[in-house]
Amino acid sequence: MQDVLKSIVKQMLKTNPLIVCIFIISLTLSGMVSGFGITEMLRRITQAIWAADWNQAVFAFSILLVIITVNFSLGFVVKRLSFRFTKLLAFNCEDHVYHNYLHWGYWPESNKREVFALIKTAVPGFSGALVQKFQSTYQTCIIIISGIIYGMVLNPPVLSACILLSAAMVLFSQKSVSRAGVQFEKFAKQQQTLYGLLWEQLENREAAAVLNTGKVLGVYEKESKSFLQHVLKVKKTTNGSELFSKFASTVLILIVSLIGGQFVLHGSLSFSDLLALIILIPNISSGIFSIPYLLLGWNDIRGQADVINTKLQSSEYKYERSLKLNSKISSLSIRSLELSYPERTKPVLKGIALDLTPKFYSIAGPSGCGKSTLLKVLAMLIPYRGESISVNGIPLDQLETKPYWEHVTYVGQDPFILPDTLLYNITMTDQEPEWQRVEQVIEAACLKEFLEKQTKDLHSVINPDCLSKGEIQRINIARALYKHCELLLLDEVVEALDPDAEKLILESVKEWAMQERMIVLCVSHRTYPLSIADEVIFMQDGVVEAVGKHEKLLEQNSEYRVLIEKAALEMEEL
């Protein structure tokens, strides 16, 4: 495992010492029970029955039942803690990935997809495999060690002979184990190739309709046959290993019976001790036989760790933010802001220059002119480098993200709803809310009628699949107003509302902004947000063409006038 992952695991263990101790103790006790606890009780029961000591037999049987119950409980505890560790490790890795990429100067789309895929699949899979492999490895070691110590007490010669024979058999089967590892590696590669071909067929199904069907399907069929043949090889290899393991256990039982029988005949070993050895040694040998497979598993985990570690390490795009915003946002200055994406030759934003103070601004412009991009830059959702933007005189690219976000609220074009209570979706906290503020934002977002329909008022659980887009937008507006912030960024948040609701909500937002001294930037293709704005920012092709009152721009800017006339026609059609 690489250094970054090691540090994450160590940090997780340091911050959860109690859980780590309980997990290790539970694994140790469970391994000792499997290693010799049950065997010892069976030996005592046999010994008591042989001696016709029924009281002792009943007592030993009772202890056996207690041990089995405790072992079952330990298994449950281990599973719960294993799940907890998997979740903690996954969260820690995901946080590290997220915070690593959060400081990038620009996040290329290809890397974004890779990182999201890493967080959704590779990290949880790796976390589960790591915890499970540690659990099985540790328990196997405990079973072997405790079993050997117990066996040495019973009869050292018999145990030593069987352990040496088990080790020899493991070395003999090493070739088969290594062959299984190679087969599994080929299996994974062929499976990936087959899935790739299948996905290609699905993606190009329209194009495939006009191609030679036999030729298109031929490659897929050929790869499918090769894949199935390899599956049979893998099955054959694993079956052979399993059969050899079973054969080895049978041989060991025979050897224990023959050698131990001689000791019993000579009186140096009791019948109950022989029975315990017959039960114990196959258990130890199965643990010894599993060691090569455990090592293969750790090699696989090491490979997964290498993939994840490349995403955890720094990148050429990464840079550090060191300043904290400790005061309320009172001014925002933009000077010659330029922004380009590596995959595009044309800049998205060109020479943007604005001075923003607590007012209600509407941003107008045709689709694709950079309105949403400007909002995302100000929200630190699209990182950039340079001192083009300053907040209260501090360069935005030097501000730490989390403290800055405490002062900013962004509502995008795809508002979200959590499957939780309406109250939680507005306040986003489980703590006691500001009830007066909750009532005010419900009024401002025109949610009273929606609230009256809920069976449990604010405590009703809402499902995004059962809400209209307008209802989702209203709840998101209420959430944005509930948060104490100084910069409110709204990206087409009223597009799904009817004109009456749009008017009421925007007037409330403007009044709210005046009372709370907020800078509001509202992107919209509708005319009403522009008509009530303190100032309209008109953009075209990534450039700010004009800034001023709606009426003034209508008179002085013909391109703005055309845009408004077009928007009015679209509203009439709706």
XYZ file of C-alpha atoms in Angstrom:
574
model
C 0.000 0.000 0.000
C 1.335 3.429 -0.927
C 2.280 6.185 1.533
C -0.873 8.290 1.052
C -3.213 5.364 1.693
C -1.071 4.238 4.642
C -1.369 7.670 6.217
C -5.162 7.644 5.701
C -5.470 4.211 7.345
C -3.189 5.239 10.242
C -5.159 8.443 10.778
C -8.428 6.493 10.789
C -7.035 4.047 13.371
C -5.716 6.868 15.578
C -9.055 8.687 15.601
C -11.032 5.526 16.482
C -8.938 3.733 19.156
C -11.894 2.242 21.049
C -13.445 0.715 17.924
C -10.022 -0.645 16.884
C -9.525 -2.303 20.291
C -12.990 -3.878 20.296
C -12.480 -5.106 16.716
C -9.068 -6.679 17.467
C -10.270 -8.270 20.738
C -13.381 -9.679 19.005
C -11.275 -11.113 16.168
C -8.781 -12.606 18.635
C -11.451 -14.249 20.785
C -13.314 -15.529 17.731
C -10.076 -16.969 16.307
C -9.182 -18.636 19.613
C -12.647 -20.195 19.882
C -12.292 -21.563 16.346
C -8.666 -22.531 16.972
C -9.030 -24.589 20.123
C -12.026 -23.511 22.280
C -14.671 -25.766 20.717
C -12.162 -28.608 20.273
C -11.224 -28.481 23.977
C -14.876 -28.656 25.068
C -15.515 -31.628 22.761
C -12.417 -33.300 24.251
C -13.739 -32.761 27.786
C -17.194 -34.059 26.873
C -15.629 -37.210 25.352
C -13.371 -37.645 28.366
C -16.325 -37.308 30.773
C -18.459 -39.782 28.798
C -15.506 -42.233 28.622
C -15.172 -41.977 32.409
C -18.976 -42.163 32.874
C -18.836 -38.819 34.711
C -22.229 -37.503 33.573
C -22.171 -34.380 35.733
C -18.886 -33.326 34.164
C -20.250 -34.168 30.697
C -23.335 -31.984 31.248
C -21.159 -29.170 32.617
C -18.761 -29.372 29.630
C -21.712 -29.475 27.215
C -23.169 -26.354 28.892
C -19.831 -24.568 28.535
C -19.762 -25.651 24.850
C -23.191 -24.077 24.281
C -21.996 -20.876 25.981
C -18.861 -20.809 23.777
C -20.932 -21.343 20.621
C -23.307 -18.533 21.675
C -20.397 -16.204 22.481
C -18.737 -17.070 19.161
C -21.979 -16.264 17.330
C -22.195 -12.929 19.178
C -18.538 -12.199 18.389
C -19.219 -12.939 14.729
C -22.062 -10.420 14.758
C -19.854 -7.805 16.473
C -17.035 -8.433 13.968
C -19.420 -8.010 11.024
C -20.820 -4.763 12.413
C -17.369 -3.353 13.143
C -16.084 -4.567 9.786
C -18.887 -2.645 8.083
C -18.086 0.387 10.254
C -14.408 0.270 9.308
C -15.269 -0.157 5.629
C -17.498 2.902 5.780
C -14.954 4.991 7.717
C -12.121 4.047 5.377
C -14.232 4.762 2.300
C -15.276 8.155 3.700
C -11.681 9.054 4.586
C -10.399 8.094 1.124
C -13.265 9.938 -0.581
C -12.634 13.054 1.519
C -8.939 12.915 0.641
C -9.729 12.549 -3.083
C -12.266 15.378 -2.914
C -10.033 17.796 -1.012
C -7.082 16.917 -3.218
C -8.988 17.830 -6.383
C -10.721 20.760 -4.716
C -7.480 22.759 -4.910
C -6.937 22.190 -8.615
C -6.569 25.267 -10.763
C -8.842 23.593 -13.301
C -10.637 20.269 -13.222
C -10.633 18.701 -16.729
C -13.830 16.867 -17.629
C -11.991 13.575 -18.241
C -10.392 13.732 -14.784
C -13.725 14.639 -13.217
C -15.311 11.476 -14.633
C -12.347 9.382 -13.443
C -12.516 10.798 -9.918
C -16.301 10.371 -9.643
C -15.947 6.770 -10.845
C -13.160 6.291 -8.282
C -15.323 7.621 -5.446
C -18.403 5.629 -6.473
C -16.794 2.246 -7.206
C -13.058 1.818 -6.591
C -12.821 3.384 -3.112
C -15.774 1.510 -1.514
C -14.661 -1.740 -3.203
C -11.080 -1.295 -2.035
C -12.178 -0.380 1.514
C -14.385 -3.468 1.791
C -11.699 -5.755 0.347
C -9.002 -4.335 2.651
C -11.060 -4.729 5.842
C -12.263 -8.200 4.839
C -8.760 -9.342 3.911
C -7.328 -8.050 7.188
C -10.108 -9.809 9.096
C -9.569 -13.165 7.354
C -5.757 -12.910 7.584
C -5.754 -11.994 11.271
C -8.286 -14.691 12.182
C -6.354 -17.311 10.196
C -3.149 -16.390 12.057
C -4.932 -16.608 15.431
C -6.472 -19.993 14.512
C -3.084 -21.394 13.436
C -1.106 -20.014 16.405
C -3.665 -20.896 19.094
C -4.232 -24.308 17.482
C -0.483 -25.086 17.410
C -0.031 -24.065 21.070
C -3.022 -26.204 22.082
C -1.815 -29.130 19.939
C 1.656 -28.966 21.477
C 0.072 -29.407 24.892
C -1.820 -32.486 23.657
C 0.945 -34.253 21.724
C 3.955 -32.422 20.198
C 5.230 -35.271 17.932
C 1.881 -35.850 16.164
C 1.288 -32.122 15.705
C 4.831 -31.441 14.448
C 4.604 -34.244 11.878
C 1.285 -32.989 10.568
C 2.428 -29.342 10.368
C 5.550 -30.350 8.423
C 3.427 -32.424 6.064
C 0.971 -29.519 5.603
C 3.843 -27.150 4.808
C 5.219 -29.639 2.251
C 1.804 -29.948 0.611
C 1.487 -26.133 0.446
C 4.868 -25.906 -1.301
C 3.813 -28.705 -3.660
C 0.573 -26.872 -4.544
C 2.324 -23.496 -4.949
C 2.513 -23.948 -8.730
C -1.228 -24.493 -8.904
C -1.843 -21.417 -6.728
C 0.362 -19.202 -8.894
C -1.386 -20.568 -11.991
C -4.724 -19.646 -10.412
C -3.473 -16.072 -9.861
C -2.469 -15.752 -13.530
C -5.795 -17.237 -14.631
C -7.740 -14.767 -12.488
C -5.714 -11.867 -13.892
C -6.460 -12.984 -17.468
C -10.095 -13.502 -16.496
C -10.366 -9.881 -15.283
C -8.734 -8.512 -18.464
C -10.955 -10.571 -20.777
C -14.034 -9.612 -18.806
C -13.112 -5.926 -19.177
C -12.549 -6.388 -22.937
C -15.886 -8.163 -23.310
C -17.740 -5.449 -21.387
C -16.012 -2.825 -23.535
C -17.163 -4.532 -26.727
C -20.688 -4.923 -25.369
C -20.825 -1.259 -24.389
C -19.516 -0.313 -27.830
C -22.320 -2.322 -29.404
C -24.894 -0.536 -27.251
C -23.436 2.917 -27.896
C -23.281 2.390 -31.662
C -26.551 0.501 -32.128
C -27.860 3.102 -34.638
C -24.641 2.957 -36.674
C -24.622 -0.839 -36.462
C -28.005 -0.954 -38.189
C -26.463 0.241 -41.477
C -23.272 -1.853 -41.198
C -22.636 -5.487 -41.969
C -24.358 -7.100 -38.967
C -22.391 -10.333 -39.225
C -19.113 -8.460 -39.217
C -20.146 -6.241 -36.270
C -21.288 -9.176 -34.135
C -18.436 -11.431 -35.212
C -15.838 -9.714 -32.999
C -18.173 -9.814 -30.006
C -19.054 -13.503 -30.555
C -15.385 -14.434 -30.937
C -14.458 -12.617 -27.723
C -17.441 -14.217 -25.942
C -16.282 -17.717 -26.884
C -12.742 -16.914 -25.723
C -14.138 -15.546 -22.451
C -16.260 -18.656 -21.823
C -13.276 -20.922 -22.502
C -11.243 -18.965 -19.980
C -14.064 -19.202 -17.428
C -13.867 -22.998 -17.769
C -10.072 -22.866 -17.255
C -10.502 -20.768 -14.102
C -13.154 -23.186 -12.824
C -10.916 -26.154 -13.567
C -7.960 -24.564 -11.755
C -9.980 -23.594 -8.669
C -11.718 -26.993 -8.562
C -8.321 -28.703 -8.703
C -7.052 -26.591 -5.793
C -10.180 -27.350 -3.736
C -9.900 -31.096 -4.441
C -6.219 -31.093 -3.474
C -7.047 -29.274 -0.227
C -9.756 -31.821 0.633
C -7.427 -34.688 -0.267
C -4.705 -33.202 1.964
C -7.131 -32.938 4.902
C -8.141 -36.570 4.457
C -4.482 -37.654 4.380
C -3.765 -35.670 7.544
C -6.715 -37.246 9.389
C -5.424 -40.715 8.427
C -1.901 -39.846 9.587
C -3.168 -38.455 12.902
C -5.285 -41.565 13.393
C -2.386 -43.932 12.625
C 0.332 -42.123 14.627
C -2.007 -41.085 17.423
C -3.459 -44.576 17.576
C 0.004 -45.913 18.359
C 0.325 -43.455 21.241
C -3.128 -44.502 22.509
C -2.154 -48.192 22.402
C 1.016 -47.449 24.362
C -0.983 -45.436 26.907
C 0.819 -42.145 26.324
C -2.244 -40.495 24.750
C -5.875 -40.688 25.812
C -8.680 -41.446 23.384
C -10.227 -38.016 24.027
C -6.889 -36.313 23.210
C -6.687 -38.284 19.954
C -10.219 -37.179 19.030
C -9.230 -33.563 19.777
C -6.167 -33.893 17.490
C -8.313 -35.370 14.687
C -10.600 -32.320 14.927
C -7.790 -29.800 15.479
C -5.198 -30.668 12.820
C -7.454 -30.352 9.715
C -8.507 -26.979 11.118
C -4.864 -25.853 11.401
C -3.944 -27.321 8.001
C -6.832 -25.516 6.262
C -5.463 -22.271 7.718
C -1.962 -23.117 6.448
C -3.383 -24.015 3.012
C -5.171 -20.641 2.834
C -1.930 -18.640 3.325
C -0.941 -18.581 -0.407
C -4.461 -17.467 -1.363
C -4.357 -14.757 1.301
C -1.069 -13.530 -0.172
C -2.649 -13.466 -3.636
C -5.503 -11.438 -2.175
C -3.068 -8.937 -0.681
C -1.362 -8.598 -4.075
C -4.747 -7.784 -5.602
C -5.394 -5.179 -2.884
C -1.946 -3.700 -3.525
C -2.910 -3.306 -7.187
C -6.162 -1.561 -6.228
C -4.221 0.671 -3.842
C -1.847 1.719 -6.635
C -4.778 2.824 -8.810
C -6.373 4.834 -5.989
C -3.051 6.252 -4.832
C -2.433 7.886 -8.225
C -5.654 9.859 -7.683
C -4.761 10.726 -4.096
C -1.439 12.276 -5.024
C -0.903 15.857 -6.140
C -1.241 17.054 -9.708
C 0.199 19.747 -11.935
C -3.100 21.607 -11.563
C -2.982 21.676 -7.778
C -2.224 24.774 -5.762
C -2.802 25.741 -2.136
C -5.225 28.234 -0.632
C -3.980 29.756 2.618
C -6.244 32.700 3.547
C -9.530 32.593 5.455
C -12.460 34.950 4.962
C -13.276 36.010 8.523
C -15.610 38.942 7.788
C -18.884 39.359 5.927
C -18.684 39.906 2.170
C -19.265 43.615 1.496
C -17.656 44.000 -1.926
C -16.660 41.861 -4.852
C -14.341 43.134 -7.550
C -13.612 41.486 -10.911
C -10.803 42.765 -13.120
C -9.956 41.345 -16.557
C -11.231 37.863 -15.715
C -10.257 35.318 -18.347
C -11.275 31.666 -18.277
C -10.598 28.944 -20.830
C -11.141 25.199 -20.718
C -8.270 23.024 -22.018
C -10.630 21.083 -24.291
C -11.919 24.320 -25.904
C -9.969 26.701 -28.101
C -12.357 29.613 -27.524
C -12.288 31.373 -24.097
C -15.485 31.118 -22.049
C -14.972 34.413 -20.202
C -13.005 37.318 -21.703
C -11.943 40.466 -19.888
C -14.810 40.490 -17.387
C -14.720 43.653 -15.226
C -17.348 44.293 -12.528
C -17.656 45.982 -9.136
C -20.398 44.363 -7.084
C -21.875 45.753 -3.866
C -24.988 44.687 -1.891
C -27.622 44.961 -4.645
C -29.905 42.781 -6.742
C -28.196 42.096 -10.082
C -29.713 40.215 -13.004
C -27.438 38.674 -15.627
C -28.880 38.558 -19.145
C -27.523 37.165 -22.374
C -28.010 34.435 -24.965
C -27.374 30.793 -24.098
C -23.682 29.880 -23.920
C -22.409 33.408 -23.306
C -20.809 32.521 -19.948
C -23.489 33.570 -17.429
C -23.577 30.249 -15.528
C -19.786 29.913 -15.749
C -19.342 33.318 -14.096
C -21.608 32.270 -11.212
C -19.739 28.981 -10.760
C -16.391 30.804 -10.678
C -17.704 33.143 -7.972
C -19.052 30.113 -6.062
C -15.619 28.426 -6.316
C -17.181 25.535 -8.226
C -14.876 26.179 -11.188
C -11.444 26.948 -9.717
C -9.177 29.328 -11.589
C -5.757 30.872 -11.068
C -4.874 34.531 -10.937
C -5.888 37.612 -8.974
C -8.724 38.683 -11.271
C -11.350 38.390 -8.516
C -11.094 39.855 -5.035
C -13.509 39.561 -2.123
C -13.213 42.383 0.425
C -9.862 43.101 -1.218
C -8.585 39.508 -0.798
C -7.802 37.490 -3.982
C -10.469 34.798 -4.346
C -7.996 32.134 -5.514
C -6.117 32.429 -2.186
C -9.173 31.974 0.043
C -9.809 28.626 1.701
C -12.914 27.054 0.255
C -14.891 25.967 3.338
C -14.742 29.297 5.221
C -15.655 31.105 1.978
C -18.650 28.840 1.371
C -20.058 29.826 4.768
C -20.711 33.272 3.258
C -22.045 32.094 -0.115
C -25.208 30.348 -1.320
C -25.464 28.917 -4.823
C -28.645 27.531 -6.373
C -27.918 25.891 -9.732
C -30.034 24.886 -12.694
C -30.470 21.381 -11.248
C -31.758 22.001 -7.712
C -31.724 19.009 -5.391
C -34.053 17.581 -2.774
C -33.007 15.043 -0.133
C -35.436 12.239 0.784
C -35.934 13.722 4.236
C -38.320 16.064 6.023
C -39.336 19.397 4.512
C -37.810 21.124 7.551
C -34.433 19.434 6.994
C -34.489 20.312 3.276
C -34.904 23.979 4.216
C -32.552 24.224 7.208
C -30.075 21.429 6.299
C -29.459 20.783 9.985
C -30.711 18.434 12.709
C -30.269 21.111 15.341
C -33.067 23.345 16.644
C -33.922 25.705 13.756
C -34.681 29.420 13.842
C -38.450 28.986 13.708
C -39.205 32.629 12.921
C -36.765 32.547 10.011
C -38.280 29.256 8.791
C -41.734 30.881 8.694
C -40.326 33.905 6.873
C -38.595 31.875 4.133
C -41.696 29.700 3.645
C -43.672 32.907 3.083
C -40.993 34.354 0.790
C -40.747 31.185 -1.347
C -44.544 30.817 -1.648
C -44.505 27.443 0.098
C -47.526 27.960 2.370
C -49.967 26.194 0.064
C -47.527 23.304 -0.417
C -47.024 23.075 3.359
C -50.787 22.881 4.004
C -50.993 19.778 1.812
C -48.422 17.909 3.918
C -49.847 15.521 6.525
C -47.145 16.281 9.103
C -46.440 19.900 8.153
C -42.704 20.637 8.208
C -41.930 17.158 9.551
C -43.396 15.433 6.489
C -40.861 13.390 4.541
C -40.692 14.533 0.922
C -39.511 12.564 -2.094
C -37.995 14.412 -5.086
C -39.682 11.951 -7.462
C -43.099 13.058 -6.194
C -42.494 16.815 -6.552
C -42.893 19.106 -9.530
C -39.902 21.097 -10.749
C -41.567 24.291 -9.520
C -41.972 22.853 -6.004
C -38.341 21.742 -5.992
C -37.237 25.242 -7.042
C -39.358 26.856 -4.302
C -37.843 24.609 -1.614
C -34.334 25.395 -2.885
C -35.079 29.142 -2.800
C -36.348 28.799 0.787
C -33.142 26.937 1.690
C -31.014 29.659 0.076
C -32.816 32.415 2.004
C -32.681 30.530 5.307
C -28.885 30.427 5.250
C -27.163 33.539 6.598
C -24.990 34.603 3.670
C -23.842 37.759 1.908
C -23.472 36.411 -1.661
C -26.521 34.750 -3.218
C -26.034 33.181 -6.673
C -29.218 32.090 -8.481
C -28.937 30.301 -11.823
C -32.314 30.138 -13.586
C -34.181 29.304 -10.375
C -37.593 30.636 -11.469
C -37.787 29.085 -14.935
C -40.288 26.406 -13.823
C -42.569 28.857 -11.957
C -45.706 30.513 -13.279
C -45.509 34.317 -13.772
C -47.463 35.135 -10.579
C -45.259 32.931 -8.357
C -42.157 34.250 -10.112
C -43.160 37.835 -9.360
C -43.950 37.186 -5.692
C -40.778 35.170 -5.043
C -38.388 37.565 -6.802
C -39.863 40.574 -5.001
C -39.381 38.704 -1.717
C -35.787 37.814 -2.643
C -35.025 41.441 -3.515
C -36.549 42.705 -0.266
C -34.666 39.986 1.665
C -31.418 41.056 -0.019
C -31.954 44.678 0.995
C -32.648 43.767 4.629
C -29.661 41.410 4.922
C -27.232 43.483 2.827
C -26.686 40.720 0.268
C -25.093 40.714 -3.171
C -27.566 38.820 -5.375
C -26.675 37.653 -8.887
C -29.668 36.167 -10.685
C -29.311 34.534 -14.109
C -32.576 34.300 -16.034
C -33.943 34.195 -19.577
C -37.181 35.807 -18.411
C -37.931 39.536 -18.458
C -39.310 40.086 -14.948
C -36.020 39.459 -13.055
C -34.426 42.019 -15.374
C -37.140 44.611 -14.847
C -36.841 44.630 -11.023
C -33.039 44.405 -10.852
C -31.049 47.286 -9.396
C -28.649 46.683 -12.282
C -28.643 44.365 -15.309
C -25.364 42.800 -16.483
C -25.681 42.079 -20.214
C -23.235 39.464 -21.552
C -22.403 38.196 -25.041
C -19.712 35.680 -26.085
C -18.068 35.751 -22.649
C -17.864 39.549 -22.564
C -19.833 42.067 -20.448
C -21.367 44.291 -23.122
C -23.251 46.675 -20.844
C -24.292 47.294 -17.233
C -27.239 49.445 -16.217
C -30.944 49.691 -15.489
C -33.296 47.539 -17.568
C -35.092 50.561 -19.103
C -31.833 52.311 -19.926
C -30.410 49.252 -21.687
C -33.622 48.845 -23.684
C -33.205 52.382 -24.989
C -29.458 52.351 -25.628
C -28.552 48.780 -26.614
C -30.204 47.254 -29.674
C -28.819 43.744 -29.029
C -30.283 43.792 -25.511
C -33.613 44.960 -26.938
C -33.658 42.037 -29.405
C -32.926 39.618 -26.578
C -35.814 40.986 -24.489
C -38.254 40.879 -27.418
C -37.298 37.274 -28.081
C -37.772 36.367 -24.387
C -41.201 38.078 -24.380
C -42.303 36.043 -27.419
C -41.194 32.811 -25.758
C -43.210 33.702 -22.638
C -46.302 34.358 -24.752
C -45.927 30.946 -26.415
C -45.801 29.314 -22.960
